[in-house]
C-alpha cells in the first residue's frame, strides 16, 4: 500500500520483481523452462547429438530391448535406433508448434486489435468471418486438403493456425475493448498520437499478458495436433517424427509394447511442460495469492506474533468464554491496543499499530485519516472481515463488554448479523446485479430471524419508506442498475439498520455520492442513529463529513491514533502537528480567486 | 475581456443515434480567456465532463461550434488534432488509470514530444525539466507508475500535460481522488504553473471549495445546461440560482457551527421547493 508523506518528492519504493524472476521462483515453471530449453537445443543441434543417423538400419537390432545394446532406448521394427529417431523428430515438433502458434497469433492479434479498437463495420465483418471459422470442422478441412493437394507438414500447421485463430481473435478483441476506454488511451489521443501508435504501444502493451499465456497453450496444442496427423500417416514418411515413431510402435504393439513409452514420454512431457509454463506465466503475470494450508499458516502466525495471535487471527471455539473474565466496560465498542499486520519477508508489516478507541451507545465517532492510515483495516478487524493473509497480532475488540477477537467464523457471523452492521463505500458494487433490491433485503431479514415471506416483505417496504425512498414498491421490484447511486446507498442503509444493530460501521458511506445527495444521506444516517440509539463508527477522509455528523473524532496516521477528542475541541484546538496540517489543508476558508484584471489579459508575473 | 482563447457556442453533444440518441449537452456557451481558470461545477450526469471531452475532441459534437483562437475545432480531422495537441492538453481525474501501467515514466513523458517530432536529445532534456517543474525527483524516470502514490501520479500526469507547453489544459476532477493534504499541494502546483506560463484551465470539480480556490470564474452546470456563471467569489458565496444555492448549502465544511447553519439553510430551501411544488399543483388543475 502506498501513501504520500509530507515531503512531496517522497519515494515510495516497491520491490520490483520481474516476471522472469517470479517465473523461475516457481519450481514447476522453472522445471518446465529448463525442459523446453533442452528440447529446443536438441531440435537445433540434433545431428550432433544423435548417436546414429535416424535411418541407419541394423537388421540384427530389430526390436531389440532398451538398455541392452548400442541402441540405448532399443530398436524399432526396421532395426533403427529409437533414441536417434526421437531426437531427429524433435525439430518437426518444435517447428509445428512455432508455425501454428505464430500463424494463429498474427492473424488473431492483428484482426482482434483492429476490431476491438475501431469497432464499427470492421468489427461486424470480422466477427462474422471468425464465427464461421470457429464453426468450420478443422480436421475435416485439413483431411480434404490432404486428399486434394500434396500438403507438407509446415503448410498443414499453418492451416491449423488459421483454424485456431478465432480463439486468439476473440481474446484480443475483448481485451482491447476493455482497454480502449482507459484514460491513458484518451490521454494518448489528446497528445496527438496516431491510431497505429496508440494500438501498437498502449493497447498491445497493456494486453500482452494473456496473449503470452495463450501462446504457450497454443504451442502445446500444435505439437499434439502435428503428432496426431503424423500418427495417422499424413506426415512426410522420409522424415522421422514423434507421431510416426508412435505409429511404428503401435504396429508393434503385440511384439514390443515398450516401444510406445519413448515417443509417448517425449510428447507427454513436452505438452505438460507447455501447460505448466502457461500456468506459471499466468501466476507470474497476473499475480495470484496462494493460500497456505491451515497448519503452515498457524505456524507462520505463531512465529510472527506468538501463539495468542493465532487465536485472535483464526478464531477458536470458546475463546470468548476464556476471555470473559476481562474487566467489564461501560463502552458499547472498546478497541484496545489493536495490532494488525501482514507478513512480508519473514517480518510482520504493521498496518494498525496499537490502536485504542471507544464508541458509546448513541454516539457518532468519526475515524479520520488519509489513505494508508489503517482506518479501514481497524474497522475490518473489528468486524472479523480481514483478508486471509492478515494477522491480528495483539489487542482486543469488545462489543457490549464481550470479546470479539478470537471468535470462530460462524459465531462472528452471528454477531455481524444481529448486533453489528456495516455500510460500505461503493453502494453499487455491494448490491448483487442479478437480484432485485427487494429480494436482497428479504434475504437479509430471513437470514436473521424466522420471518415469513409476507412479513419480511412488509418489513422491507416499511424500511425503504423510512430511509426516504419515494416509491418503495417500485424500488423493491427494481434491479440495482435501475436505481441511482444515492438510492442504492439508501437501500444499503435500510438493509444495515433493519436488524436494529447496536453498532453501525460506515466506511466512507457518502464518498461516491454527489454533494447534494451526500448531505441528504448524512442527515438520514444521523436521524436513524438517534431514532435507534445506535453507536456509529464512521470512517472518512473528509473533515466536512466529520463536522456534519460526528460527536467525537479519532485521527489516524500510518496505523496509529495521533489524536482524539470531541469534534469541536479537535477542530478548534488541534494538538498534534498532523491534525493541524490536515485542518490547514481544508480549503473552506481560503479566499476565492478574483477574476483576471478588468482590462483582460493575464498578469505577467 | 480580451480575445477569448476557447469559446463554445450553443454546443450540443448527442451520444448514440436514432431512437437510442441521448442528448447530453443542450446548447452550452462558455468562453475561457488566455491565462484564466474557468471552474465548472455540477453533479454527476450534469454534462461537465462531456463539455471537457468535446473540447478535447473525444465527444461527438452534433451542433454548435467550439472556437479555439477563432478556429472551429468541433469537427477537425486527425492531422489538425495532432497540431492542436500542442495547445490543448488534459489532466484526468483518476491518476491510477490515466498512466499506462506497462510504461516507464520516461516513456510516458517522452511520448507526446516524440509524437510532435521533437528530436530525441531535446526530448530527454525536456523530460528532466518537466519532472523538476512538478517537483518530482529525476530518478523517477525509469520507474513504473504503480510505484508512485496517487499524488505523485497526478504530478506525472500534470507533467505530461505540460510537455508541449500548451495554452489550454482541461483538468477533469484532477484532485478528487487524492488525500486532503495532497489535494492542496496539487492545486497550488497548478496555480503556480499558471502564474508562470499563463496557461488557461477549464477546471472541473464537484467540490465548491476546490473550484473557488483555483478559478477566476465559475460556471454551474445542471442537466446539460449552464445555470449560473460569474466571478468565483460571487458564485460560491452569493449564489443566485436555486440549484447553486442548494449546492452551496450541501457543501460540507470542516466547521461544526457553520455546518449547523447550512443544515438550516438546506431545510429552508427544501421547504421552499416543497411549497413551490404544492403551489404549482394547486394552480395547475
PDB file of C-alpha atoms in Angstrom, chain B residues 110-278:
ATOM      1  CA  UNK B 110       8.563  11.446 -23.886  1.00  0.00           C
ATOM      2  CA  UNK B 111       5.618  10.182 -25.888  1.00  0.00           C
ATOM      3  CA  UNK B 112       3.800  13.470 -26.597  1.00  0.00           C
ATOM      4  CA  UNK B 113       7.143  15.065 -27.528  1.00  0.00           C
ATOM      5  CA  UNK B 114       8.075  12.295 -29.940  1.00  0.00           C
ATOM      6  CA  UNK B 115       4.570  12.381 -31.446  1.00  0.00           C
ATOM      7  CA  UNK B 116       5.170  16.044 -32.288  1.00  0.00           C
ATOM      8  CA  UNK B 117       8.521  15.286 -33.873  1.00  0.00           C
ATOM      9  CA  UNK B 118      10.759  16.707 -31.139  1.00  0.00           C
ATOM     10  CA  UNK B 119      14.278  15.262 -31.639  1.00  0.00           C
ATOM     11  CA  UNK B 120      15.487  12.675 -29.130  1.00  0.00           C
ATOM     12  CA  UNK B 121      18.123  14.624 -27.192  1.00  0.00           C
ATOM     13  CA  UNK B 122      15.860  17.652 -26.876  1.00  0.00           C
ATOM     14  CA  UNK B 123      13.043  15.419 -25.616  1.00  0.00           C
ATOM     15  CA  UNK B 124      15.379  13.929 -22.997  1.00  0.00           C
ATOM     16  CA  UNK B 125      16.354  17.265 -21.504  1.00  0.00           C
ATOM     17  CA  UNK B 126      12.752  18.476 -21.695  1.00  0.00           C
ATOM     18  CA  UNK B 127      11.579  15.476 -19.668  1.00  0.00           C
ATOM     19  CA  UNK B 128      14.019  16.267 -16.873  1.00  0.00           C
ATOM     20  CA  UNK B 129      12.864  19.873 -16.871  1.00  0.00           C
ATOM     21  CA  UNK B 130       9.221  18.725 -16.624  1.00  0.00           C
ATOM     22  CA  UNK B 131       9.889  16.458 -13.657  1.00  0.00           C
ATOM     23  CA  UNK B 132      11.622  19.306 -11.933  1.00  0.00           C
ATOM     24  CA  UNK B 133       8.697  21.614 -12.609  1.00  0.00           C
ATOM     25  CA  UNK B 134       6.236  19.276 -10.867  1.00  0.00           C
ATOM     26  CA  UNK B 135       8.719  18.689  -8.005  1.00  0.00           C
ATOM     27  CA  UNK B 136       9.417  15.039  -8.724  1.00  0.00           C
ATOM     28  CA  UNK B 137      12.955  13.657  -8.361  1.00  0.00           C
ATOM     29  CA  UNK B 138      14.864  12.902 -11.572  1.00  0.00           C
ATOM     30  CA  UNK B 139      15.377   9.282 -10.548  1.00  0.00           C
ATOM     31  CA  UNK B 140      11.657   8.647 -11.068  1.00  0.00           C
ATOM     32  CA  UNK B 141      12.210   8.287 -14.803  1.00  0.00           C
ATOM     33  CA  UNK B 142      12.834   4.575 -15.053  1.00  0.00           C
ATOM     34  CA  UNK B 143      10.094   3.566 -12.673  1.00  0.00           C
ATOM     35  CA  UNK B 144       6.577   2.481 -13.423  1.00  0.00           C
ATOM     36  CA  UNK B 145       3.505   4.424 -12.374  1.00  0.00           C
ATOM     37  CA  UNK B 146       2.448   1.730  -9.878  1.00  0.00           C
ATOM     38  CA  UNK B 147       5.483   2.616  -7.773  1.00  0.00           C
ATOM     39  CA  UNK B 148       4.060   6.042  -7.004  1.00  0.00           C
ATOM     40  CA  UNK B 149       1.275   7.290  -4.768  1.00  0.00           C
ATOM     41  CA  UNK B 150      -1.849   8.970  -6.083  1.00  0.00           C
ATOM     42  CA  UNK B 151      -0.496  12.481  -5.597  1.00  0.00           C
ATOM     43  CA  UNK B 152       2.792  11.646  -7.295  1.00  0.00           C
ATOM     44  CA  UNK B 153       0.982  10.037 -10.215  1.00  0.00           C
ATOM     45  CA  UNK B 154      -1.117  13.148 -10.621  1.00  0.00           C
ATOM     46  CA  UNK B 155       2.092  15.209 -10.714  1.00  0.00           C
ATOM     47  CA  UNK B 156       3.344  12.955 -13.504  1.00  0.00           C
ATOM     48  CA  UNK B 157       0.044  13.396 -15.367  1.00  0.00           C
ATOM     49  CA  UNK B 158       0.417  17.164 -15.000  1.00  0.00           C
ATOM     50  CA  UNK B 159       3.998  16.957 -16.310  1.00  0.00           C
ATOM     51  CA  UNK B 160       2.730  15.017 -19.340  1.00  0.00           C
ATOM     52  CA  UNK B 161       0.068  17.663 -19.983  1.00  0.00           C
ATOM     53  CA  UNK B 162       2.714  20.416 -19.784  1.00  0.00           C
ATOM     54  CA  UNK B 163       5.207  18.648 -22.057  1.00  0.00           C
ATOM     55  CA  UNK B 164       4.248  20.606 -25.164  1.00  0.00           C
ATOM     56  CA  UNK B 165       3.795  23.989 -23.436  1.00  0.00           C
ATOM     57  CA  UNK B 166       0.044  24.072 -24.040  1.00  0.00           C
ATOM     58  CA  UNK B 167      -2.008  27.253 -23.778  1.00  0.00           C
ATOM     59  CA  UNK B 168      -5.137  25.438 -22.597  1.00  0.00           C
ATOM     60  CA  UNK B 169      -5.404  22.494 -20.206  1.00  0.00           C
ATOM     61  CA  UNK B 170      -8.583  20.661 -19.286  1.00  0.00           C
ATOM     62  CA  UNK B 171      -8.438  19.499 -15.660  1.00  0.00           C
ATOM     63  CA  UNK B 172     -11.160  16.919 -15.129  1.00  0.00           C
ATOM     64  CA  UNK B 173     -11.559  16.482 -11.342  1.00  0.00           C
ATOM     65  CA  UNK B 174      -7.762  16.363 -11.005  1.00  0.00           C
ATOM     66  CA  UNK B 175      -7.731  16.218  -7.202  1.00  0.00           C
ATOM     67  CA  UNK B 176     -10.892  14.385  -6.222  1.00  0.00           C
ATOM     68  CA  UNK B 177      -9.101  11.028  -5.958  1.00  0.00           C
ATOM     69  CA  UNK B 178      -6.386  12.485  -3.730  1.00  0.00           C
ATOM     70  CA  UNK B 179      -5.925  12.788   0.012  1.00  0.00           C
ATOM     71  CA  UNK B 180      -6.706  16.108   1.615  1.00  0.00           C
ATOM     72  CA  UNK B 181      -3.139  17.318   2.132  1.00  0.00           C
ATOM     73  CA  UNK B 182      -2.033  16.077  -1.287  1.00  0.00           C
ATOM     74  CA  UNK B 183      -5.026  17.772  -2.868  1.00  0.00           C
ATOM     75  CA  UNK B 184      -3.956  21.148  -1.567  1.00  0.00           C
ATOM     76  CA  UNK B 185      -0.406  20.729  -2.839  1.00  0.00           C
ATOM     77  CA  UNK B 186      -1.505  19.651  -6.325  1.00  0.00           C
ATOM     78  CA  UNK B 187      -3.908  22.614  -6.558  1.00  0.00           C
ATOM     79  CA  UNK B 188      -1.189  25.032  -5.535  1.00  0.00           C
ATOM     80  CA  UNK B 189       1.126  23.473  -8.111  1.00  0.00           C
ATOM     81  CA  UNK B 190      -1.493  24.070 -10.831  1.00  0.00           C
ATOM     82  CA  UNK B 191      -1.885  27.699  -9.769  1.00  0.00           C
ATOM     83  CA  UNK B 192       1.869  28.249  -9.655  1.00  0.00           C
ATOM     84  CA  UNK B 193       2.277  26.811 -13.160  1.00  0.00           C
ATOM     85  CA  UNK B 194      -0.496  29.073 -14.403  1.00  0.00           C
ATOM     86  CA  UNK B 195       1.112  32.147 -12.931  1.00  0.00           C
ATOM     87  CA  UNK B 196       4.400  31.223 -14.559  1.00  0.00           C
ATOM     88  CA  UNK B 197       3.202  30.144 -18.004  1.00  0.00           C
ATOM     89  CA  UNK B 198      -0.170  31.903 -18.456  1.00  0.00           C
ATOM     90  CA  UNK B 199      -1.838  28.643 -19.344  1.00  0.00           C
ATOM     91  CA  UNK B 200      -5.659  28.645 -19.242  1.00  0.00           C
ATOM     92  CA  UNK B 201      -7.559  25.935 -17.365  1.00  0.00           C
ATOM     93  CA  UNK B 202     -11.013  24.510 -17.724  1.00  0.00           C
ATOM     94  CA  UNK B 203     -11.227  23.118 -14.201  1.00  0.00           C
ATOM     95  CA  UNK B 204     -13.949  20.589 -13.446  1.00  0.00           C
ATOM     96  CA  UNK B 205     -14.893  19.598  -9.916  1.00  0.00           C
ATOM     97  CA  UNK B 206     -17.903  18.742  -7.823  1.00  0.00           C
ATOM     98  CA  UNK B 207     -16.351  20.447  -4.819  1.00  0.00           C
ATOM     99  CA  UNK B 208     -17.148  24.152  -4.470  1.00  0.00           C
ATOM    100  CA  UNK B 209     -14.251  24.754  -2.094  1.00  0.00           C
ATOM    101  CA  UNK B 210     -11.753  23.316  -4.576  1.00  0.00           C
ATOM    102  CA  UNK B 211     -13.232  25.212  -7.508  1.00  0.00           C
ATOM    103  CA  UNK B 212     -13.210  28.589  -5.815  1.00  0.00           C
ATOM    104  CA  UNK B 213      -9.593  28.115  -4.749  1.00  0.00           C
ATOM    105  CA  UNK B 214      -8.314  27.786  -8.332  1.00  0.00           C
ATOM    106  CA  UNK B 215     -10.930  29.501 -10.511  1.00  0.00           C
ATOM    107  CA  UNK B 216     -11.166  33.108 -11.634  1.00  0.00           C
ATOM    108  CA  UNK B 217     -14.711  32.487 -12.786  1.00  0.00           C
ATOM    109  CA  UNK B 218     -17.110  29.643 -12.022  1.00  0.00           C
ATOM    110  CA  UNK B 219     -19.856  28.124 -14.172  1.00  0.00           C
ATOM    111  CA  UNK B 220     -22.539  25.871 -12.688  1.00  0.00           C
ATOM    112  CA  UNK B 221     -23.975  23.077 -14.817  1.00  0.00           C
ATOM    113  CA  UNK B 222     -27.265  21.290 -14.339  1.00  0.00           C
ATOM    114  CA  UNK B 223     -28.692  18.683 -16.723  1.00  0.00           C
ATOM    115  CA  UNK B 224     -26.595  19.728 -19.711  1.00  0.00           C
ATOM    116  CA  UNK B 225     -27.020  23.478 -19.315  1.00  0.00           C
ATOM    117  CA  UNK B 226     -25.127  26.316 -17.667  1.00  0.00           C
ATOM    118  CA  UNK B 227     -27.435  27.734 -14.990  1.00  0.00           C
ATOM    119  CA  UNK B 228     -25.104  30.287 -13.464  1.00  0.00           C
ATOM    120  CA  UNK B 229     -21.753  31.809 -14.378  1.00  0.00           C
ATOM    121  CA  UNK B 230     -19.776  34.605 -12.779  1.00  0.00           C
ATOM    122  CA  UNK B 231     -16.753  35.590 -10.684  1.00  0.00           C
ATOM    123  CA  UNK B 232     -15.609  32.876  -8.295  1.00  0.00           C
ATOM    124  CA  UNK B 233     -16.435  34.744  -5.096  1.00  0.00           C
ATOM    125  CA  UNK B 234     -19.900  35.730  -6.261  1.00  0.00           C
ATOM    126  CA  UNK B 235     -20.995  32.271  -7.409  1.00  0.00           C
ATOM    127  CA  UNK B 236     -19.577  30.427  -4.422  1.00  0.00           C
ATOM    128  CA  UNK B 237     -20.551  32.918  -1.722  1.00  0.00           C
ATOM    129  CA  UNK B 238     -23.723  34.574  -3.000  1.00  0.00           C
ATOM    130  CA  UNK B 239     -25.249  32.080  -5.395  1.00  0.00           C
ATOM    131  CA  UNK B 240     -28.272  33.320  -7.348  1.00  0.00           C
ATOM    132  CA  UNK B 241     -29.715  30.238  -8.984  1.00  0.00           C
ATOM    133  CA  UNK B 242     -31.720  27.929  -6.640  1.00  0.00           C
ATOM    134  CA  UNK B 243     -29.621  24.945  -7.708  1.00  0.00           C
ATOM    135  CA  UNK B 244     -26.362  26.713  -6.868  1.00  0.00           C
ATOM    136  CA  UNK B 245     -27.873  27.689  -3.538  1.00  0.00           C
ATOM    137  CA  UNK B 246     -28.674  24.056  -2.826  1.00  0.00           C
ATOM    138  CA  UNK B 247     -25.171  23.085  -3.894  1.00  0.00           C
ATOM    139  CA  UNK B 248     -23.734  25.681  -1.536  1.00  0.00           C
ATOM    140  CA  UNK B 249     -25.882  24.513   1.367  1.00  0.00           C
ATOM    141  CA  UNK B 250     -24.976  20.880   0.748  1.00  0.00           C
ATOM    142  CA  UNK B 251     -21.236  21.529   0.528  1.00  0.00           C
ATOM    143  CA  UNK B 252     -19.631  20.170   3.677  1.00  0.00           C
ATOM    144  CA  UNK B 253     -17.245  22.362   5.610  1.00  0.00           C
ATOM    145  CA  UNK B 254     -14.921  21.336   8.400  1.00  0.00           C
ATOM    146  CA  UNK B 255     -16.651  23.515  10.981  1.00  0.00           C
ATOM    147  CA  UNK B 256     -19.476  22.129  13.120  1.00  0.00           C
ATOM    148  CA  UNK B 257     -21.152  25.535  13.669  1.00  0.00           C
ATOM    149  CA  UNK B 258     -21.072  26.554  10.017  1.00  0.00           C
ATOM    150  CA  UNK B 259     -22.325  23.064   9.218  1.00  0.00           C
ATOM    151  CA  UNK B 260     -25.313  23.539  11.506  1.00  0.00           C
ATOM    152  CA  UNK B 261     -26.124  26.860   9.835  1.00  0.00           C
ATOM    153  CA  UNK B 262     -26.009  25.270   6.393  1.00  0.00           C
ATOM    154  CA  UNK B 263     -28.217  22.438   7.568  1.00  0.00           C
ATOM    155  CA  UNK B 264     -30.872  25.002   8.453  1.00  0.00           C
ATOM    156  CA  UNK B 265     -30.491  26.776   5.104  1.00  0.00           C
ATOM    157  CA  UNK B 266     -30.857  23.400   3.421  1.00  0.00           C
ATOM    158  CA  UNK B 267     -34.067  22.696   5.336  1.00  0.00           C
ATOM    159  CA  UNK B 268     -35.393  26.136   4.340  1.00  0.00           C
ATOM    160  CA  UNK B 269     -34.517  25.555   0.684  1.00  0.00           C
ATOM    161  CA  UNK B 270     -36.231  22.178   0.765  1.00  0.00           C
ATOM    162  CA  UNK B 271     -39.264  23.819   2.341  1.00  0.00           C
ATOM    163  CA  UNK B 272     -39.354  26.486  -0.368  1.00  0.00           C
ATOM    164  CA  UNK B 273     -39.046  23.811  -3.066  1.00  0.00           C
ATOM    165  CA  UNK B 274     -41.845  21.796  -1.460  1.00  0.00           C
ATOM    166  CA  UNK B 275     -44.063  24.876  -1.172  1.00  0.00           C
ATOM    167  CA  UNK B 276     -43.433  25.733  -4.811  1.00  0.00           C
ATOM    168  CA  UNK B 277     -44.354  22.191  -5.781  1.00  0.00           C
ATOM    169  CA  UNK B 278     -47.668  22.256  -3.875  1.00  0.00           C
TER     170      UNK B 278
END
